[in-house]
């Protein structure tokens, strides 16, 4: 899926739409022409009155078409509630165009603006090549090193920006502006219903939402040993849908063995994506490098199995339904890791300005002198960002960041990569359900910031248990890989079984090591990955010194997560600095 538009301010006119089915990229460029290539997705168009029309490209789930506000302009609040899923949207009028992305902004909109015009594109690599943008933005690199992904809207290239989530670009006459009235905090609500009765109502609503998300043709459900996927499997069974289940892992891993056994008991076809020695020998390295390329180097080298699974599943179906975004709706994030780094937690949790000193100390690890100007600018921008939400509930402020940045920058690369092979439908990322959930105490929005207390963090599991109890009694009683079943969570008299399962898993049951073969992959191929770049071209002496000591630590089996993160970032840095230009004629 791809789009591109160049608009010259000196010659404003009606935008021409060109559906280009035959090429991954445009065969030619025409000013004021919107090139659309749907790829594995679809293009839908309908009139919205007064010579205007809406074009959707992606995998939209359409339940209504009344997306205009009282002023006759697109209203993201209406758009996101009536058209769910992941897609780009383009609203065309005789004198202009508005362009944006769906709720969560998983599919990115990139732009390059000059005094003479603007270019919009779904691909930062193509846009940089087309505009001659200079690679190697050190501010962008610093944000990746500190937070695992850019905090703001910068990219690998100077002058190429990422459109804010839940905003759109408005082209009219000789101007291009970022606009939008959507405010996530308006949907936070208050926990009016504090009883368990609301869980049954939420379960009924979620079933209806799933019915809308499930495609008419056969599809696959991601079924692991946890709660998110089995809830979707139960919803699909209750809806009478034709589907099969899948999961990936090393032979014998709980996330393979448990779904395989339980799918057989449920009478559902199960297709494992086995991450065995053959996968490691023949596919892992190519899958990792392709994952990076398809995500335009915003992905992570620790996810080759996602790329491998996407291709394997695409041979069986055009759609998968996954539990992405589910856990984050119900429980507060709290553990530093690839989704949120320690410095990110410090920025949002520090009661004073101490986060600035912490950030400077963290930057010194990567190169105090190299990133001196970038550090000052980043701190100033973070101050302004936090000032905008001053006085807001701390957890609410963080949830705005979760929905505006973490979802699209952590989960986004995975879904973008998958879109090259199939469509990932994610019923949990759903504004209508999110709004209803926030009227109850079961929403993670109403937790304390970075809540760590286990008992308060399990309320999401209570929703899943309630749903399964109503939708599928067999799945309700089958155990998870957590050591207990949904029934143990829901029924108070089973509390000893819940506690026993947790303790058994924690103290007695041996953990299955490296269940997705990530450590095995990285320990085997880290030299091949780093062999593609020259350490001398790395941006700071500190980073070069780190790389010199990396092979011995990795070979010793140490700090894989740290090294995978750094290697992923530097892989991208090297790739964009050596990206060949694409020559496309103008007609």
XYZ file of C-alpha atoms in Angstrom:
587
model
C 0.000 0.000 0.000
C 1.398 3.373 -1.031
C 0.352 6.950 -1.743
C 2.160 10.037 -2.986
C 1.140 13.623 -3.776
C 3.152 16.663 -4.867
C 1.382 20.012 -4.754
C 2.817 23.297 -6.003
C 1.375 26.367 -4.260
C 1.820 28.489 -7.402
C -0.562 26.267 -9.373
C -3.353 25.239 -6.998
C -6.045 23.196 -8.690
C -8.275 20.192 -8.194
C -6.307 17.137 -7.151
C -6.327 14.343 -9.718
C -6.561 10.786 -8.359
C -4.571 8.056 -10.117
C -5.124 4.445 -9.065
C -1.880 2.702 -9.970
C -2.435 -1.042 -9.686
C 0.647 -2.244 -11.500
C 3.542 -0.709 -9.605
C 4.752 -0.671 -6.021
C 5.868 2.914 -6.686
C 4.565 5.416 -9.275
C 5.816 4.860 -12.807
C 5.819 8.651 -13.180
C 5.116 11.772 -11.121
C 2.436 14.294 -12.068
C 2.053 17.499 -10.020
C -1.252 17.736 -8.132
C -1.906 14.039 -8.735
C -2.599 11.697 -5.828
C -1.080 8.303 -6.647
C -2.731 5.388 -4.837
C -1.556 1.782 -4.868
C -3.706 -0.398 -2.627
C -1.330 -3.378 -2.477
C -2.916 -6.087 -0.310
C -5.554 -3.652 0.944
C -8.540 -1.975 -0.702
C -9.697 1.441 -1.893
C -13.234 2.607 -1.067
C -14.742 5.879 -2.275
C -18.091 7.536 -1.597
C -19.692 10.937 -2.079
C -20.133 13.196 0.962
C -22.136 16.018 -0.629
C -21.343 19.423 -2.167
C -19.048 17.888 -4.792
C -16.868 16.287 -2.128
C -15.910 12.656 -1.668
C -14.040 10.511 0.807
C -11.455 7.959 -0.315
C -10.316 5.272 2.120
C -7.247 3.160 1.420
C -6.275 0.324 3.728
C -8.473 -2.072 5.657
C -11.383 0.067 6.891
C -14.282 -1.425 8.852
C -17.187 0.774 7.792
C -20.349 1.031 9.890
C -21.502 4.494 8.778
C -20.749 7.314 6.366
C -21.883 10.435 8.237
C -18.374 11.696 8.849
C -18.965 15.432 8.345
C -19.479 17.820 11.234
C -22.039 20.603 11.458
C -19.645 22.868 9.561
C -19.643 20.469 6.616
C -16.030 19.419 7.174
C -14.625 16.012 8.155
C -14.874 15.444 11.896
C -12.345 12.902 13.197
C -14.620 12.093 16.132
C -17.332 10.873 13.761
C -14.856 9.353 11.339
C -13.096 7.225 13.958
C -16.341 5.977 15.505
C -17.994 5.084 12.202
C -14.981 3.840 10.241
C -12.714 1.593 12.295
C -9.638 -0.394 11.366
C -6.373 0.821 9.860
C -6.453 3.051 6.785
C -5.566 6.351 5.152
C -8.339 8.826 4.397
C -8.494 11.529 1.735
C -11.333 14.060 1.552
C -11.380 15.749 -1.829
C -13.167 18.944 -2.830
C -12.913 20.997 -6.044
C -10.391 23.340 -4.412
C -8.373 21.090 -2.121
C -7.737 17.948 -0.137
C -7.516 16.755 3.459
C -5.363 13.740 4.278
C -5.008 11.758 7.492
C -4.801 8.332 9.099
C -7.215 6.245 11.175
C -7.621 6.094 14.961
C -4.209 5.374 16.462
C -2.483 6.570 13.262
C -0.843 3.183 12.743
C -0.267 3.984 9.066
C 2.040 7.037 8.911
C 1.647 10.199 6.838
C 4.980 11.828 6.005
C 5.399 15.321 4.579
C 8.074 17.622 3.154
C 7.131 21.296 3.047
C 8.904 24.168 1.283
C 7.851 27.767 0.533
C 6.828 26.586 -2.941
C 4.763 23.525 -2.092
C 4.349 20.310 -0.173
C 4.766 16.600 -0.810
C 2.834 13.928 1.111
C 3.658 10.234 1.170
C 3.095 6.970 3.012
C 6.820 6.202 2.652
C 9.526 8.308 4.268
C 12.173 6.515 2.174
C 10.454 7.418 -1.101
C 9.752 10.977 0.033
C 13.367 11.502 1.087
C 14.606 10.152 -2.231
C 12.153 12.272 -4.195
C 12.962 15.506 -2.344
C 16.684 14.948 -1.847
C 16.359 15.186 1.928
C 19.601 14.888 3.873
C 19.837 11.699 5.966
C 21.248 11.402 9.463
C 19.055 13.593 11.696
C 20.923 13.448 15.033
C 17.919 14.665 17.013
C 15.880 11.762 15.692
C 18.730 9.388 16.514
C 18.996 10.721 20.072
C 15.280 10.209 20.695
C 15.550 6.618 19.480
C 18.530 5.963 21.757
C 16.722 7.432 24.765
C 13.153 6.235 24.205
C 13.471 3.312 21.699
C 11.555 5.380 19.099
C 11.202 9.086 18.249
C 9.222 10.974 20.904
C 8.107 13.657 18.449
C 7.493 13.786 14.687
C 11.030 13.697 13.309
C 12.342 11.011 10.958
C 15.733 9.689 9.876
C 15.938 12.630 7.434
C 16.185 16.381 7.889
C 13.074 18.047 6.534
C 10.858 14.945 6.452
C 8.194 15.117 9.155
C 5.656 12.642 10.538
C 2.109 13.967 10.841
C 0.751 14.075 14.398
C -1.651 11.319 15.377
C -5.349 12.216 15.040
C -4.592 15.262 12.888
C -4.804 15.813 9.145
C -3.101 17.972 6.547
C -5.368 20.440 4.765
C -4.331 21.589 1.291
C -6.256 24.551 -0.080
C -5.134 27.219 -2.517
C -1.548 28.168 -1.751
C -1.406 26.821 1.780
C -0.920 23.569 3.651
C -1.904 23.407 7.318
C -2.109 20.754 10.027
C -5.645 20.700 11.420
C -7.959 18.528 13.509
C -10.296 18.764 16.487
C -9.992 15.290 17.957
C -8.967 15.226 21.640
C -8.493 11.814 23.244
C -9.008 13.197 26.753
C -12.664 13.900 25.921
C -13.147 10.133 25.843
C -11.558 9.389 29.210
C -14.859 9.859 31.019
C -15.333 8.910 34.649
C -15.914 5.485 36.238
C -19.654 5.929 36.759
C -20.254 2.185 37.060
C -18.108 0.533 39.733
C -19.932 -2.796 39.873
C -19.262 -6.110 38.200
C -22.546 -5.677 36.341
C -20.801 -3.385 33.858
C -18.492 -6.234 32.821
C -21.356 -8.180 31.248
C -22.447 -5.079 29.331
C -18.892 -4.493 28.126
C -18.649 -8.135 27.073
C -21.830 -7.832 25.015
C -20.573 -4.638 23.378
C -17.199 -6.182 22.577
C -18.892 -9.161 20.933
C -20.790 -6.794 18.644
C -17.619 -4.878 17.836
C -15.833 -8.122 16.994
C -18.662 -9.113 14.656
C -17.964 -5.929 12.705
C -14.202 -6.527 12.631
C -14.299 -10.182 11.600
C -14.174 -10.542 7.788
C -16.763 -12.517 5.850
C -14.139 -14.860 4.428
C -12.066 -17.356 6.468
C -9.395 -15.743 8.631
C -6.845 -16.582 11.321
C -6.917 -15.764 15.032
C -3.720 -15.340 17.006
C -4.153 -17.796 19.879
C -1.400 -17.842 22.484
C -1.474 -19.054 26.049
C -2.793 -15.744 27.378
C -6.128 -13.900 27.448
C -6.227 -11.473 24.486
C -6.213 -14.069 21.723
C -8.515 -16.605 23.360
C -11.059 -13.832 23.839
C -11.028 -13.225 20.073
C -11.253 -16.967 19.410
C -14.311 -17.147 21.675
C -15.885 -14.161 19.911
C -15.304 -15.784 16.513
C -16.804 -19.085 17.693
C -19.852 -17.332 19.092
C -20.269 -15.367 15.853
C -20.177 -18.614 13.876
C -17.189 -17.529 11.815
C -14.906 -19.707 9.721
C -11.378 -19.350 11.073
C -8.251 -21.178 12.135
C -5.861 -20.420 14.957
C -2.121 -19.936 14.896
C 0.789 -19.021 17.121
C 4.552 -19.052 16.789
C 7.355 -20.358 18.950
C 10.118 -22.899 19.300
C 9.084 -26.565 19.325
C 7.622 -27.342 22.734
C 7.228 -23.693 23.782
C 4.068 -23.049 25.870
C 2.764 -20.560 23.290
C 2.769 -23.400 20.743
C 1.991 -26.455 22.852
C -0.967 -24.903 24.718
C -2.817 -23.459 21.676
C -2.218 -26.651 19.705
C -3.700 -28.818 22.452
C -6.616 -26.495 23.150
C -7.458 -25.896 19.469
C -7.699 -29.651 19.024
C -10.082 -29.852 21.971
C -12.141 -26.989 20.546
C -12.279 -28.587 17.107
C -10.572 -25.612 15.453
C -7.830 -26.026 12.818
C -4.465 -24.923 14.193
C -1.419 -23.890 12.148
C 1.773 -23.374 14.143
C 4.593 -21.187 12.862
C 7.486 -23.264 14.143
C 10.711 -21.413 14.936
C 13.016 -24.408 14.742
C 16.571 -24.954 13.528
C 15.447 -24.884 9.915
C 13.928 -21.444 10.521
C 17.151 -20.243 12.150
C 19.344 -21.670 9.406
C 17.331 -20.649 6.350
C 14.961 -17.816 7.185
C 15.735 -15.845 10.350
C 18.414 -13.465 9.054
C 16.596 -12.660 5.811
C 13.366 -12.175 7.768
C 15.034 -9.778 10.214
C 16.581 -7.681 7.464
C 13.353 -7.636 5.471
C 11.422 -6.615 8.584
C 13.744 -3.621 8.901
C 13.424 -2.713 5.224
C 9.622 -3.011 5.122
C 9.288 -0.836 8.235
C 11.698 1.742 6.796
C 14.107 0.966 9.646
C 11.600 1.793 12.374
C 11.329 -1.871 13.353
C 13.434 -4.059 15.594
C 15.901 -6.793 14.675
C 14.433 -8.908 17.455
C 11.252 -9.572 15.454
C 12.239 -11.743 12.492
C 9.559 -14.255 13.512
C 6.823 -11.683 12.816
C 8.017 -11.262 9.233
C 8.398 -15.028 8.812
C 4.912 -15.660 10.219
C 3.281 -12.971 8.062
C 4.469 -14.609 4.853
C 3.521 -18.095 6.043
C 0.021 -16.996 7.079
C -0.537 -15.035 3.863
C -0.454 -18.331 1.983
C -3.557 -19.420 3.918
C -5.603 -16.241 4.426
C -5.866 -12.521 3.680
C -6.819 -11.617 7.252
C -5.623 -12.208 10.788
C -7.297 -11.030 14.001
C -4.903 -10.295 16.852
C -5.012 -9.096 20.435
C -2.735 -6.129 19.759
C -3.546 -3.154 22.030
C -5.756 -5.253 24.331
C -3.672 -5.364 27.483
C -2.908 -1.636 27.285
C -6.619 -0.770 27.487
C -7.099 -2.449 30.842
C -3.878 -2.126 32.772
C -1.349 0.627 33.292
C 2.034 0.100 31.671
C 4.723 -0.016 34.335
C 7.795 -2.058 33.396
C 10.719 -0.490 31.496
C 11.469 -2.349 28.283
C 11.159 -2.072 24.525
C 7.700 -0.480 24.750
C 8.744 2.277 27.142
C 12.261 3.028 28.318
C 13.381 4.108 31.756
C 14.018 7.707 30.568
C 10.485 7.837 29.140
C 9.049 6.752 32.491
C 11.154 9.408 34.231
C 9.831 12.159 31.947
C 6.227 11.346 32.840
C 6.638 10.362 36.496
C 9.145 12.854 37.933
C 7.362 15.240 40.353
C 9.778 18.052 39.472
C 12.409 18.909 36.878
C 14.701 16.067 37.927
C 13.925 14.300 34.640
C 16.147 16.855 32.883
C 19.242 15.801 34.820
C 18.338 12.152 34.286
C 18.015 12.771 30.550
C 21.357 14.553 30.378
C 23.044 11.718 32.270
C 21.485 9.161 29.927
C 22.558 11.176 26.882
C 26.146 11.208 28.149
C 26.212 7.435 27.695
C 25.630 7.912 23.961
C 27.794 11.016 23.513
C 27.502 14.193 25.589
C 29.425 16.372 23.112
C 27.988 14.731 20.001
C 24.391 15.378 21.090
C 24.848 18.617 23.093
C 22.657 20.833 20.893
C 20.116 18.085 20.330
C 19.818 17.457 24.083
C 19.090 21.117 24.832
C 16.493 21.267 22.058
C 14.873 18.005 23.166
C 14.554 19.167 26.776
C 13.014 22.461 25.627
C 10.488 20.612 23.460
C 9.658 18.188 26.278
C 9.067 21.130 28.628
C 6.629 22.629 26.132
C 4.936 19.253 25.612
C 4.413 18.686 29.342
C 3.244 22.270 29.836
C 0.341 21.652 27.442
C -1.127 19.068 29.820
C -0.125 20.711 33.091
C -2.656 19.972 35.827
C -4.016 16.896 34.075
C -4.221 13.580 35.903
C -0.720 12.027 35.457
C -2.081 8.756 34.099
C -4.402 10.570 31.691
C -1.478 12.579 30.401
C 0.499 9.402 29.812
C -2.429 7.676 28.064
C -2.525 10.513 25.543
C 1.073 9.630 24.734
C 0.249 5.914 24.609
C -2.503 6.411 22.017
C -0.720 9.185 20.148
C 2.805 7.802 20.013
C 3.513 4.426 21.661
C 0.878 2.470 19.766
C 2.004 3.658 16.336
C 5.730 3.618 17.056
C 5.910 0.311 18.939
C 3.108 -1.763 17.362
C 3.003 0.256 14.135
C 6.093 -1.209 12.434
C 4.725 -4.712 13.016
C 1.385 -3.891 11.370
C 3.033 -1.962 8.541
C 5.257 -4.947 7.772
C 2.257 -7.293 7.902
C 0.320 -5.063 5.495
C 2.738 -6.120 2.736
C 1.357 -9.665 3.088
C -2.135 -9.512 4.652
C -4.427 -7.455 6.894
C -4.203 -7.456 10.691
C -7.551 -6.610 12.266
C -7.266 -5.387 15.852
C -10.699 -5.099 17.516
C -9.245 -3.713 20.751
C -8.080 -0.479 19.068
C -11.611 0.777 18.743
C -12.802 4.243 19.795
C -16.399 3.149 20.397
C -15.361 0.377 22.796
C -12.690 2.587 24.390
C -15.295 5.239 25.202
C -17.643 2.694 26.800
C -14.819 1.045 28.747
C -13.811 4.392 30.225
C -17.223 4.778 31.860
C -16.267 1.891 34.152
C -13.565 1.162 36.706
C -12.125 -1.538 34.441
C -10.278 0.883 32.173
C -6.529 1.337 32.570
C -7.138 5.060 32.106
C -8.446 5.155 35.678
C -5.431 3.420 37.217
C -2.615 5.187 38.993
C 0.326 6.183 36.820
C 2.614 3.151 36.355
C 0.558 1.091 38.820
C 2.615 -1.842 40.094
C 0.198 -3.529 42.520
C -0.652 -6.923 41.010
C -4.202 -7.062 42.377
C -5.100 -3.743 40.743
C -3.433 -4.693 37.484
C -5.547 -7.840 37.051
C -8.807 -6.023 36.378
C -8.296 -6.486 32.640
C -8.198 -10.220 33.165
C -11.547 -9.941 34.921
C -13.017 -8.463 31.732
C -11.561 -11.292 29.647
C -12.866 -13.869 32.124
C -16.345 -12.324 32.041
C -16.362 -12.296 28.268
C -15.249 -15.917 28.025
C -17.830 -16.996 30.613
C -20.604 -15.543 28.456
C -19.177 -16.418 25.041
C -17.527 -19.827 25.349
C -17.713 -21.953 28.492
C -15.050 -24.358 27.276
C -12.452 -21.663 26.652
C -13.509 -20.167 29.985
C -12.329 -23.264 31.833
C -9.186 -24.115 29.853
C -5.932 -23.087 31.576
C -3.661 -20.341 30.285
C 0.121 -20.448 30.292
C -0.029 -18.113 33.281
C -0.848 -21.111 35.456
C -4.578 -20.499 35.905
C -7.809 -20.401 33.914
C -10.222 -17.506 33.273
C -12.653 -19.256 35.630
C -10.065 -18.967 38.417
C -10.040 -15.204 37.879
C -13.813 -14.754 37.778
C -15.128 -17.052 40.514
C -14.167 -15.999 44.064
C -14.316 -19.547 45.458
C -11.520 -20.504 43.032
C -9.121 -17.949 44.491
C -6.888 -20.674 46.013
C -6.483 -22.196 42.537
C -5.579 -18.789 41.124
C -3.007 -18.181 43.848
C -1.666 -21.706 43.530
C -1.288 -21.377 39.779
C 0.573 -18.087 40.094
C 2.927 -19.450 42.758
C 3.542 -22.687 40.873
C 4.467 -20.819 37.722
C 6.654 -18.379 39.630
C 8.584 -20.757 41.866
C 8.216 -24.334 40.663
C 7.671 -24.434 36.914
C 10.812 -23.953 34.880
C 10.515 -21.129 32.365
C 10.830 -22.111 28.715
C 13.900 -20.198 27.584
C 13.899 -18.087 24.421
C 10.494 -19.281 23.220
C 10.587 -17.158 20.038
C 14.232 -18.014 19.231
C 15.218 -14.337 19.379
C 18.328 -14.872 21.499
C 19.348 -17.833 19.351
C 18.957 -15.722 16.214
C 20.874 -12.737 17.545
C 23.730 -14.718 19.055
C 24.142 -16.506 15.714
C 23.893 -13.516 13.386
C 25.005 -10.388 15.273
C 28.368 -10.374 13.478
C 26.690 -10.661 10.081
C 24.415 -7.735 10.962
C 27.175 -5.441 12.242
C 29.431 -6.479 9.377
C 27.267 -4.417 7.039
C 28.303 -1.118 8.591
C 31.591 0.658 9.240
C 32.068 1.496 12.910
C 33.984 4.629 11.931
C 30.812 6.165 10.475
C 28.885 5.809 13.721
C 27.913 9.175 15.199
C 29.911 9.301 18.458
C 33.102 7.936 20.069
C 30.984 6.510 22.887
C 28.881 4.453 20.480
C 31.981 3.266 18.635
C 33.496 2.139 21.943
C 30.307 0.257 22.812
C 30.349 -1.548 19.490
C 33.935 -2.633 20.042
C 32.914 -4.504 23.186
C 29.605 -5.812 21.868
C 30.714 -9.135 20.311
C 32.221 -10.486 23.527
C 29.134 -9.589 25.595
C 26.741 -11.014 23.023
C 28.786 -14.192 22.624
C 28.654 -14.537 26.393
C 24.859 -14.399 26.293
C 24.624 -11.030 28.048
C 22.209 -8.118 27.660
C 20.569 -9.273 24.441
C 17.706 -6.767 24.749
C 20.143 -3.855 25.085
C 22.226 -4.947 22.102
C 19.251 -5.760 19.882
C 17.923 -2.252 20.515
C 21.256 -0.596 19.691
C 21.938 -2.765 16.654
C 18.426 -2.044 15.328
C 18.921 1.711 15.602
C 22.390 1.660 14.064
C 21.206 -0.674 11.308
C 18.679 2.007 10.377
C 21.225 4.827 10.691
C 23.579 3.034 8.307
C 20.829 2.057 5.857
C 19.352 5.533 5.390
C 22.795 7.095 5.005
C 23.450 4.704 2.089
C 19.952 4.677 0.579
C 20.114 4.956 -3.237
C 17.941 7.604 -4.872
C 14.921 6.587 -6.969
C 14.707 8.249 -10.372
C 11.085 8.652 -11.491
C 10.124 10.819 -14.494
C 7.759 13.801 -14.200
C 4.887 14.037 -16.687
